[in-house]
Short mmCIF file of C-alpha atoms in Angstrom, two decimals:
data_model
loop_
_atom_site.label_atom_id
_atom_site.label_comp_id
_atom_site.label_asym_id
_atom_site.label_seq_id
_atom_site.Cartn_x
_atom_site.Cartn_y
_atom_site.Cartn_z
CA UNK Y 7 -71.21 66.73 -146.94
CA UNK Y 8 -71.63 64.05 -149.16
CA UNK Y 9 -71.94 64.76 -153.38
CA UNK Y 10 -73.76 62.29 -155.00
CA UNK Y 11 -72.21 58.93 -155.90
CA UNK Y 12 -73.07 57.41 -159.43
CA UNK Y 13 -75.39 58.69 -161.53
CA UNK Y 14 -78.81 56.46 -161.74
CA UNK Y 15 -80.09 54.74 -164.81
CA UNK Y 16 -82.85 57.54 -166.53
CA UNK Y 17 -86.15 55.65 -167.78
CA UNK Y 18 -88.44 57.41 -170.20
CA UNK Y 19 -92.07 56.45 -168.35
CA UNK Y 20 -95.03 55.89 -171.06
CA UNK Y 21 -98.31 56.04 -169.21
CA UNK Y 22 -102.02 54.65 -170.69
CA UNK Y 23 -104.57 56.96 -169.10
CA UNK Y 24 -107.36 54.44 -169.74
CA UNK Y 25 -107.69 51.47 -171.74
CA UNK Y 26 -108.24 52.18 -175.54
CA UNK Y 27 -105.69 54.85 -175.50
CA UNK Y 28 -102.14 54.24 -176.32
CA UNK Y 29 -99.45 55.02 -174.25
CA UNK Y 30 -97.65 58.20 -174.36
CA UNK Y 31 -94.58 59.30 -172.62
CA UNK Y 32 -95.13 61.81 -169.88
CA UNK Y 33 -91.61 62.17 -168.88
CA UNK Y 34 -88.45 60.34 -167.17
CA UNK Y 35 -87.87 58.87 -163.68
CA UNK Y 36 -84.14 57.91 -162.52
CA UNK Y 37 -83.89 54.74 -160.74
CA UNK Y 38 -81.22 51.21 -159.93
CA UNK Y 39 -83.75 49.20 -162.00
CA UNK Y 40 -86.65 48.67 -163.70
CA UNK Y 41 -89.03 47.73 -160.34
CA UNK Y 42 -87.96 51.03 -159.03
CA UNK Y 43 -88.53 52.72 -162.19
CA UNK Y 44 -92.28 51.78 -162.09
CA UNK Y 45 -92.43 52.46 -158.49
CA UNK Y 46 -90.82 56.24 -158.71
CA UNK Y 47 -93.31 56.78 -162.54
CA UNK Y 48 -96.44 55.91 -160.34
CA UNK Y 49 -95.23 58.32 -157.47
CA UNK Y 50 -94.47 61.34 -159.62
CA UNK Y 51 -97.14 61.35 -163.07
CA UNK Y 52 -99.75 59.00 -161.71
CA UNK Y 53 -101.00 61.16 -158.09
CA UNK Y 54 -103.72 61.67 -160.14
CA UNK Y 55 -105.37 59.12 -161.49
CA UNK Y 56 -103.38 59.90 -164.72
CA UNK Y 57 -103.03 56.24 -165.90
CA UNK Y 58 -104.23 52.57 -165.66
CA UNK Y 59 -100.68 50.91 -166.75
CA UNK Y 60 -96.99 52.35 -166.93
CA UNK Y 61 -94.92 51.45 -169.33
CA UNK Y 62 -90.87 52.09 -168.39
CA UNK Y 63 -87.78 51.68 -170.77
CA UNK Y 64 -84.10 52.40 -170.35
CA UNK Y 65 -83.39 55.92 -172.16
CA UNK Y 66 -80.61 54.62 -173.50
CA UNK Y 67 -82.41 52.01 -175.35
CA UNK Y 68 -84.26 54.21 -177.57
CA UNK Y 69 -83.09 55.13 -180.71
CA UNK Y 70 -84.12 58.70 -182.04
CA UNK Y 71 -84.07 59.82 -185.62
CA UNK Y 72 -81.39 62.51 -185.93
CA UNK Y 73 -83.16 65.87 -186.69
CA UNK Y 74 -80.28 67.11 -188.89
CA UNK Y 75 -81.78 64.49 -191.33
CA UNK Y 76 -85.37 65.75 -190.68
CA UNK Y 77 -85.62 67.12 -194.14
CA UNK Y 78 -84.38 63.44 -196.40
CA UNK Y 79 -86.70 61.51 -193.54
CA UNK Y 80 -89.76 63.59 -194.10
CA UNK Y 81 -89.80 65.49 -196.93
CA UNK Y 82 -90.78 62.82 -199.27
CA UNK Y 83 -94.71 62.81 -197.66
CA UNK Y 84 -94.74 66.25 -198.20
CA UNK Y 85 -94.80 66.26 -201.80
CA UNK Y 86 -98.00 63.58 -202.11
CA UNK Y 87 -100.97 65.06 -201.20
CA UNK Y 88 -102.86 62.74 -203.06
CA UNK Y 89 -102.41 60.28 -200.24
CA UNK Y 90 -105.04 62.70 -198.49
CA UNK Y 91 -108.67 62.13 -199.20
CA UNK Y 92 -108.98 65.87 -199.69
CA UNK Y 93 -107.07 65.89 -202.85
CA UNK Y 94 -109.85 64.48 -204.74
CA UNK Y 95 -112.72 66.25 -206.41
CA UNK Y 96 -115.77 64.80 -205.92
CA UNK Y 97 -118.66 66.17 -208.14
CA UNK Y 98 -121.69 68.01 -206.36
CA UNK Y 99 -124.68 65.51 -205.94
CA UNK Y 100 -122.66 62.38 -205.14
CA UNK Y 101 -123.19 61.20 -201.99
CA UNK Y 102 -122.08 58.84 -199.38
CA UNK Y 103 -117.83 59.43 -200.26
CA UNK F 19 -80.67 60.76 -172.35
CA UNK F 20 -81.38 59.99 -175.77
CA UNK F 21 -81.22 63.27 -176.63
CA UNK F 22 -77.62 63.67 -175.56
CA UNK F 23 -75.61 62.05 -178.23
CA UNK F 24 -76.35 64.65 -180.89
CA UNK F 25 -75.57 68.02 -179.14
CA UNK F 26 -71.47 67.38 -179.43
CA UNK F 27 -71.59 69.99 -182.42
CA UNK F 28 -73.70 73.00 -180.80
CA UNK F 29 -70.50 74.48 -179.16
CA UNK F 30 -69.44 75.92 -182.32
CA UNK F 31 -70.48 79.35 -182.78
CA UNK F 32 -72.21 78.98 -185.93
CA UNK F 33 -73.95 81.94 -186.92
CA UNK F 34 -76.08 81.03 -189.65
CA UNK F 35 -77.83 77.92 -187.41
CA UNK F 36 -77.92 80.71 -185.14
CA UNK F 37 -79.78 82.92 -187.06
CA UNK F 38 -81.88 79.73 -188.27
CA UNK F 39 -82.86 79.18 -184.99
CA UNK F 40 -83.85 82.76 -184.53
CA UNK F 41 -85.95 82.90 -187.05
CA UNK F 42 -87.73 79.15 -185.97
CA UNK F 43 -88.54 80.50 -182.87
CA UNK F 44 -89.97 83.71 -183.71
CA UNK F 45 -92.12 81.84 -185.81
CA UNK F 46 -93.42 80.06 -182.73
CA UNK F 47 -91.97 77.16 -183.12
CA UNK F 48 -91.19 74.55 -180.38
CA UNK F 49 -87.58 73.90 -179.85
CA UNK F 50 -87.15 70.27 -178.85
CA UNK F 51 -84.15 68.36 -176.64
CA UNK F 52 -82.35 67.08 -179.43
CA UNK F 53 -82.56 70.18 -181.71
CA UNK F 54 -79.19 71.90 -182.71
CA UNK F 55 -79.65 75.76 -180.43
CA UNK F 56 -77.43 78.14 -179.24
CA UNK F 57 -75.05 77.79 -176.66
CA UNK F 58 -76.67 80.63 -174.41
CA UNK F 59 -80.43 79.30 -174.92
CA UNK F 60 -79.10 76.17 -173.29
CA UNK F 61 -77.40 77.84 -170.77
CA UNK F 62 -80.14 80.19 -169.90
CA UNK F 63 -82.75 77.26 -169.83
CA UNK F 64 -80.73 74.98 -167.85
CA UNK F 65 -80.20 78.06 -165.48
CA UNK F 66 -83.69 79.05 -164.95
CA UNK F 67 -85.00 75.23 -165.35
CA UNK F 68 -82.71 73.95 -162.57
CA UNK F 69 -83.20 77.39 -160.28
CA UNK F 70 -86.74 76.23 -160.43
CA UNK F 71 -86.58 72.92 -159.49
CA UNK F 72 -84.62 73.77 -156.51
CA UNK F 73 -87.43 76.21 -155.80
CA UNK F 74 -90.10 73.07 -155.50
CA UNK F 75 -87.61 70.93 -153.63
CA UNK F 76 -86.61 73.76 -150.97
CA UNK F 77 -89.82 75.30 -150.64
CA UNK F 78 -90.98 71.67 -149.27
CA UNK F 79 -89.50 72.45 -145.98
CA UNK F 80 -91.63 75.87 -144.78
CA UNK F 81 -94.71 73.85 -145.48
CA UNK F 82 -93.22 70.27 -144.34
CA UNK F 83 -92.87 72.37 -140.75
CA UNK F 84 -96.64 72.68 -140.45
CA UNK F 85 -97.09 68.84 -141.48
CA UNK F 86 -97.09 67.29 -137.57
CA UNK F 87 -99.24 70.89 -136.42
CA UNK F 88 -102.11 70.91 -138.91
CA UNK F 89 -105.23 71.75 -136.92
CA UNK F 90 -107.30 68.51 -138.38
CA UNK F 91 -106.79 65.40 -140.36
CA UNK F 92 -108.22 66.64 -143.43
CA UNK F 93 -105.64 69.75 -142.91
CA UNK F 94 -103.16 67.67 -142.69
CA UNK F 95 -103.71 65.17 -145.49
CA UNK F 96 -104.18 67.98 -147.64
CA UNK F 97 -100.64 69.57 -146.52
CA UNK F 98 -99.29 66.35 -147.22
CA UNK F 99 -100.28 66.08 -150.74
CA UNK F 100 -99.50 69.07 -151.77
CA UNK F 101 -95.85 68.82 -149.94
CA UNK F 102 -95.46 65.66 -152.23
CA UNK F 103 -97.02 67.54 -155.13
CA UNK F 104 -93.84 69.96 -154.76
CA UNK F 105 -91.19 66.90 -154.50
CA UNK F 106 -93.10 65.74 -158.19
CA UNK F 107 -92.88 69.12 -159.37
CA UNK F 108 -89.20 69.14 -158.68
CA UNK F 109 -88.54 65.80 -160.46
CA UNK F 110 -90.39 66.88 -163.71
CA UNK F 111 -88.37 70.22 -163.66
CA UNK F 112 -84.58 67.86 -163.09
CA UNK F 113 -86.03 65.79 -165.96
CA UNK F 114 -86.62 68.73 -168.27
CA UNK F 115 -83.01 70.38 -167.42
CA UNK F 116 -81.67 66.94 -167.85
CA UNK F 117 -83.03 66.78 -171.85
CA UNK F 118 -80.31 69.80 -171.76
CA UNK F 119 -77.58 67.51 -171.42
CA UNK F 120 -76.58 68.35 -167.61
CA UNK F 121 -76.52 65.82 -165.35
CA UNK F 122 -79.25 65.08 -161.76
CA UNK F 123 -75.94 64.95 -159.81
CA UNK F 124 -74.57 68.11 -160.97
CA UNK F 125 -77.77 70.21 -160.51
CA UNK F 126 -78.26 68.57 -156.97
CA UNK F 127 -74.47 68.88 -155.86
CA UNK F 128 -75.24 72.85 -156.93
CA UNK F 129 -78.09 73.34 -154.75
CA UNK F 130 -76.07 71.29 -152.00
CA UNK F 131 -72.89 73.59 -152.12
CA UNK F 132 -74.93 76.52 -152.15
CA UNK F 133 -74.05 78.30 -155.57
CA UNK F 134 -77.34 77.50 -157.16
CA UNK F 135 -80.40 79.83 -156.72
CA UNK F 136 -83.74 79.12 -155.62
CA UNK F 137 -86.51 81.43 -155.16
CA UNK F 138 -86.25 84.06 -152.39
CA UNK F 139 -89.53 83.13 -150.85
CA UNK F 140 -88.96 80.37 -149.20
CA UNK F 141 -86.14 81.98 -147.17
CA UNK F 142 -88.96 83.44 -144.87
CA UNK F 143 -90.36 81.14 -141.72
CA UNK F 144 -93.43 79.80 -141.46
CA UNK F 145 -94.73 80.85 -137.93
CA UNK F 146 -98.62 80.22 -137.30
CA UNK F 147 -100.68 78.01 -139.38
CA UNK F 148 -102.49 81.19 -140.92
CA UNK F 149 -99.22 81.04 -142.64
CA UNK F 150 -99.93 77.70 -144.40
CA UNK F 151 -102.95 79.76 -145.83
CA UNK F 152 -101.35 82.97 -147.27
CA UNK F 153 -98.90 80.55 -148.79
CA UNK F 154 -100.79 78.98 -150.66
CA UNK F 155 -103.24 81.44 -151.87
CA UNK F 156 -100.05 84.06 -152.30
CA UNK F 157 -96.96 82.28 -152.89
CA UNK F 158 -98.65 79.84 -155.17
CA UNK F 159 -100.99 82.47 -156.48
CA UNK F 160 -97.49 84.58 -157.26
CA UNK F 161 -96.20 81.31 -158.61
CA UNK F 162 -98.95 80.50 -161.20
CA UNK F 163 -99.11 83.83 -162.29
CA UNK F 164 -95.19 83.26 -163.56
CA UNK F 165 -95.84 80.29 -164.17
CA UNK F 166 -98.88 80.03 -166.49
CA UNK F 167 -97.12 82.12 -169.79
CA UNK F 168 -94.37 79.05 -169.12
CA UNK F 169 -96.60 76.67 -170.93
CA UNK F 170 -96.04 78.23 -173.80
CA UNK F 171 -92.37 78.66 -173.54
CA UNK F 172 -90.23 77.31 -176.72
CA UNK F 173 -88.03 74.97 -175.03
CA UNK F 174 -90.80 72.05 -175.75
CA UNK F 175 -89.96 69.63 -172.42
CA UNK F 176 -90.11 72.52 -169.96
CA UNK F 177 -93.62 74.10 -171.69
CA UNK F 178 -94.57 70.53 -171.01
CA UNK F 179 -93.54 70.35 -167.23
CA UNK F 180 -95.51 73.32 -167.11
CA UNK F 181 -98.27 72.07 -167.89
CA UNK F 182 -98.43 69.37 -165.50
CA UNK F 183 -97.26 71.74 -162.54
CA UNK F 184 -100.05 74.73 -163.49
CA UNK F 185 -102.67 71.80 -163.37
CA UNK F 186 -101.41 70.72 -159.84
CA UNK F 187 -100.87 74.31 -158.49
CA UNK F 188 -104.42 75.13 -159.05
CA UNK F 189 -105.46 73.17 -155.92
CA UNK F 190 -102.89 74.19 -153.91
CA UNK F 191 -104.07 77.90 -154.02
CA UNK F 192 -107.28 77.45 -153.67
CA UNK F 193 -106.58 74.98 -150.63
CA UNK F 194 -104.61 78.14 -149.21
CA UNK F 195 -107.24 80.49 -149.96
CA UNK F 196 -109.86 77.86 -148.00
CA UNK F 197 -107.37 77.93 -145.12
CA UNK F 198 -107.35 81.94 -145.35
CA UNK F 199 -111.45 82.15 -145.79
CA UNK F 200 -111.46 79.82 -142.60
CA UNK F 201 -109.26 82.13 -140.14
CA UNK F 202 -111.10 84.88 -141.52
CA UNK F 203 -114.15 84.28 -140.64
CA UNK F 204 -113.10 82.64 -137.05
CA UNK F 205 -112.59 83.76 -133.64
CA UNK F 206 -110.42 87.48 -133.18
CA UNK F 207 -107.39 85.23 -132.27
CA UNK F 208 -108.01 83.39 -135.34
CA UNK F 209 -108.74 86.40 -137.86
CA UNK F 210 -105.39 88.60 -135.98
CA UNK F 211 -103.65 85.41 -137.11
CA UNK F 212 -104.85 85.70 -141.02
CA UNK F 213 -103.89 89.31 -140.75
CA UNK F 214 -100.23 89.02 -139.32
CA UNK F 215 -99.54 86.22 -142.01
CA UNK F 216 -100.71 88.14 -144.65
CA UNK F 217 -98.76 91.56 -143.19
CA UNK F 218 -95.34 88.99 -143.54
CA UNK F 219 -95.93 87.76 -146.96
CA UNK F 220 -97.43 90.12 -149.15
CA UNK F 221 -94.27 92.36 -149.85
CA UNK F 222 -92.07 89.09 -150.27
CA UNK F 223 -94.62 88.01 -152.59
CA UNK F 224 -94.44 90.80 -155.09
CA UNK F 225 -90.98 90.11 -154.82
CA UNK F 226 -90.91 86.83 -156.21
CA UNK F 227 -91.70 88.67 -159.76
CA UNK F 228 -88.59 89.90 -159.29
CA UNK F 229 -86.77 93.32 -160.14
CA UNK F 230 -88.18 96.02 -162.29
CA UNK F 231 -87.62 95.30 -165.95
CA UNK F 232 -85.14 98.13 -166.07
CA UNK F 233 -83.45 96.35 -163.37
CA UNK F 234 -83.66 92.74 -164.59
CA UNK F 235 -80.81 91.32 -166.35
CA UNK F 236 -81.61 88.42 -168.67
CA UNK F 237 -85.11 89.72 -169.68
CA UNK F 238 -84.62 91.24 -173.45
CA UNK F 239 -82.69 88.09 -174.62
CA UNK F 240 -85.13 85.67 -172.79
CA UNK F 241 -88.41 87.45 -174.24
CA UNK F 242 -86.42 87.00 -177.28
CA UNK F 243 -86.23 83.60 -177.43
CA UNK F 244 -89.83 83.10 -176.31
CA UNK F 245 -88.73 81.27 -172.82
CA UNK F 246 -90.64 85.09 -170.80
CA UNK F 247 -93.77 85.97 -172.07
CA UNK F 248 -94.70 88.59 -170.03
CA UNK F 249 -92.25 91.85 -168.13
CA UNK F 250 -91.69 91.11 -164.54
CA UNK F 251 -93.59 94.58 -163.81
CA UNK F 252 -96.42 93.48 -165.94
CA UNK F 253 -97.14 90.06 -163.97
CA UNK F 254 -96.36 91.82 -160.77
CA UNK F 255 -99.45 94.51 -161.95
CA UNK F 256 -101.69 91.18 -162.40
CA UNK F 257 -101.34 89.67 -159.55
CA UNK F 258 -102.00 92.72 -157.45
CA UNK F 259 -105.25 93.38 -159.45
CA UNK F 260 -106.55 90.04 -158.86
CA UNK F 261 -105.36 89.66 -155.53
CA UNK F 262 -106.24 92.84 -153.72
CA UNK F 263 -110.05 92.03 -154.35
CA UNK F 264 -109.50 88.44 -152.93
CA UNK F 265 -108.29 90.29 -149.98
CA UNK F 266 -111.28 92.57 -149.61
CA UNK F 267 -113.15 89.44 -149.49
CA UNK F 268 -111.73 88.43 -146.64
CA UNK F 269 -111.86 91.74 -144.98
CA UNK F 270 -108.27 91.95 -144.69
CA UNK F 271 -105.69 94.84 -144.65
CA UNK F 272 -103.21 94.58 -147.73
CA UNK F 273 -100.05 96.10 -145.62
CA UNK F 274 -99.58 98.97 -148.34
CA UNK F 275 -100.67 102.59 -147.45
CA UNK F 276 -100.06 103.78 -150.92
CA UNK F 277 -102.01 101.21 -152.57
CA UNK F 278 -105.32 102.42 -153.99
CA UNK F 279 -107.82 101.62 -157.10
CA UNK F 280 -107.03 103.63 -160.08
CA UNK F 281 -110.07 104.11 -162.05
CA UNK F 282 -108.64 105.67 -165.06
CA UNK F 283 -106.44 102.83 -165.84
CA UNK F 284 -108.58 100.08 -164.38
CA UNK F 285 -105.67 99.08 -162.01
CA UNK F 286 -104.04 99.26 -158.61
CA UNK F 287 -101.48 101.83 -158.13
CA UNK F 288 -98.81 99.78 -154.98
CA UNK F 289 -95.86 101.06 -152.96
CA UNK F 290 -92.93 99.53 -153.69
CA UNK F 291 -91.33 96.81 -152.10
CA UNK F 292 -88.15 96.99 -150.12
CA UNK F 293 -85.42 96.05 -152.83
CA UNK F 294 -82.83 96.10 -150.41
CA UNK F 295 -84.20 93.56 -148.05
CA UNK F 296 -85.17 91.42 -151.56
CA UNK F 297 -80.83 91.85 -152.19
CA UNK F 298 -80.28 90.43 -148.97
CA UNK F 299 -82.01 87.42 -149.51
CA UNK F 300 -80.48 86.65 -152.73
CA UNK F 301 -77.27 87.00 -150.97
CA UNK F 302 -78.40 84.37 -148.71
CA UNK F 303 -79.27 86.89 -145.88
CA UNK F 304 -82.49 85.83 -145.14
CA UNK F 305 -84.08 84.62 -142.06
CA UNK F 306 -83.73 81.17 -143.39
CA UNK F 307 -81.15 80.58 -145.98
CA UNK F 308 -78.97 78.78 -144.06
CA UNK F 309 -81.12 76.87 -142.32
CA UNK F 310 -82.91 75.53 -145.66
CA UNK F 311 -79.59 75.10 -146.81
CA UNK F 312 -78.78 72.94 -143.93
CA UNK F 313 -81.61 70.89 -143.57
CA UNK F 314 -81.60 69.66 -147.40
CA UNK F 315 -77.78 68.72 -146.66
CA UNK F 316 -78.81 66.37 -144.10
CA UNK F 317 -81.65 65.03 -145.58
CA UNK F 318 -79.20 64.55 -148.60
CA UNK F 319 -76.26 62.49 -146.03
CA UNK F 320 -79.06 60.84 -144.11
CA UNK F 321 -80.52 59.07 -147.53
CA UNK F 322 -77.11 58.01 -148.63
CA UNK F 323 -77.20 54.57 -146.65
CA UNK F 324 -80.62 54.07 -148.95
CA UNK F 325 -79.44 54.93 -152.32
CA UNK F 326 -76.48 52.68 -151.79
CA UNK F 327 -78.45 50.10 -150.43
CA UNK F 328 -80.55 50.31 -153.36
CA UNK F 329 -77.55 50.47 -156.11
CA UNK F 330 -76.36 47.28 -154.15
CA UNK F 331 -79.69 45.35 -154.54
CA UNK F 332 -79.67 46.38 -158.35
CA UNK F 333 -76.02 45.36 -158.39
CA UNK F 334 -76.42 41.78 -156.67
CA UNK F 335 -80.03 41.28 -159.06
CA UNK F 336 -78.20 41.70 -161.74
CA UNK F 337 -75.35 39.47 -161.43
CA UNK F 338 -77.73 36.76 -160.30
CA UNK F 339 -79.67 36.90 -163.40
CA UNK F 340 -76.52 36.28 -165.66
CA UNK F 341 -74.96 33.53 -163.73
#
């Protein structure tokens, strides 16, 4: 029996389920290149009419923010609600804001 | 796997991002790939995750036997789909284990050498085509039941694989159940059929809920950590009560003398299955282990020639584009 020889390429697969919606990922697909890699993302997350265009891209080419540092990267929204619409008060009687 | 990189540090027994981490996820919230966990939630995910997928790719072949045989051509592009639906179901499940930080190879070369698991069930043969029925209204309908409290799981990328696969399995029990609804209502030949299959996989099917929760080993932890929702003898109870009707429908025998409708409780009281024979199995004393076993080794050694091919053609691409 033969183990498996050399491990292939993973490719996070972004799929648009119609058009006016952005992509989102839906998962990965291993495969020797990036042909392949749209051919095995239709196979497996499109049998069901789940998208009109595939997007593929090398996993290693994406760079994640490190959620250690989730609290310095975020944190600083947190603390200005009045970036929200709700933070104002808007007298009773005015309309059309 | 992006996610990789940034695990390096999770070996350490750390006890206070342990009891972080308790505390996240008993607050309900979703644990994601690159997340700092526990070394055992990794380990039990990447168990049960991988155990899983092997369970989709395996339990291909007892339905991939009937593929040639279907009765009709709608029968049989049916069976085809949902054979390929369990090949995709497999692939999202080596994709979620791989956000874990294991390697395809190493969860394939596991099932290949035979010290991975996969569920019991598909150690039993597929005989008649009334057998392609109580699959998939059973076996599936046993499968979903497990399978549905998954969504919700913590781990974040296998609750999602969940989601696709409940969506998919959907059709393939009710296809089952059509298959079931057909024999049933057919010739004698045709309805003795829909009985034997059913007499041969109702007791494995109760099975595949595995042992009774004083029996089963990893449950308190994994409840724990939000990856089981629901006791083993609780989901087992379910699918009886929704089942047994089902079979009334068809006007078929469940194979259990003790069973009977409890009105007190609002539930079906059911012998219990043979835990011995369920042992056996497990210790790859099935009808069919080794014949599953087998046949996914060849089809393994057969595709070789292709995935080479295929790293070659990437290979010689590759080179042309930079000269």
């Amino acid at each position: 029996m033969k183990t498996t020889s050399g491990q292939w390429p993973l490719w996070e697969v972004f799929l648009r389920s119609r058009n006016g919606l952005h992509h989102q990922h839906v998962g990965s697909v291993h495969a020797v290149d990036a042909e392949m890699a749209v051919a095995n993302a239709r196979d497996v997350y499109t049998r069901r009419g789940e998208g009109v265009s595939i997007w593929v891209v090398p996993s290693a080419a994406i760079v994640a923010s490190d959620p250690g540092e989730k609290g310095e990267l975020f944190e600083p929204a947190l603390d200005k609600v009045y970036r929200h619409p709700t933070f104002y008060e808007i007298p009773d009687g005015v309309a059309n804001i | 796997m992006y996610s990789q990189a940034l695990d390096e540090r999770d070996g350490v027994a750390d006890e206070a991002v342990n009891a972080a981490f308790e505390q996240r996820v008993a607050a309900e919230e979703k644990v994601e790939a690159n997340d700092r966990m526990p070394a055992a939630y990794r380990k039990t995910l990447i168990r049960q995750i991988s155990q899983h997928a092997h369970s989709e790719i395996i339990g291909m072949q007892p339905e991939g036997n009937w593929i040639t045989r279907a009765p009709s051509l709608r029968r049989k592009a049916i069976l085809l789909a949902k054979v390929q639906d369990e090949a995709g179901h497999g692939l999202y499940l080596y994709a979620a284990a791989e956000t874990l930080g294991v390697s395809r190879e190493e969860l394939v070369d596991q099932l290949l050498a035979g010290t991975a698991k996969y569920s019991s069930i598909f150690n039993y043969p597929t005989l008649t085509w009334a057998d392609m029925g109580a699959i998939g209204w059973l076996v599936d309908g046993a499968a979903i039941m497990n399978q549905i409290p998954l969504c919700r799981c913590s781990y974040g990328p296998y609750a999602r694989a969940m989601m696709r696969i409940c969506k998919e399995e959907s059709f393939h029990q009710r296809q089952g159940f059509e298959i079931m609804v057909t024999l049933s209502r057919g010739t004698e030949a045709q309805r003795a059929m829909a009985q034997d299959a059913l007499n041969r996989w109702w007791w494995p099917s109760l099975m595949m809920f595995g042992p009774h929760d004083s029996e089963s080993t990893h449950s308190d932890t994994s409840m724990r950590w939000k990856i089981k929702r629901f006791s083993n003898d609780e989901l087992r109870q379910k699918f009886v009560d929704v089942t047994v009707p089902q079979a009334d429908f068809l006007g078929l025998a469940v194979p259990d003398p003790d069973l009977r409708y409890d009105d007190a409780t609002g539930h079906y009281v059911f012998g219990e299955p043979d835990w011995s024979e369920f042992k056996a199995v497990l210790r790859g004393e099935g009808p069919c282990n080794a014949q599953r076993l087998a046949h996914r080794r060849r089809a393994h050694d057969d595709g070789a020639w292709v995935r080479e091919a295929a790293q070659a053609h990437a290979a010689k691409q590759q080179a042309e584009q930079v000269a």
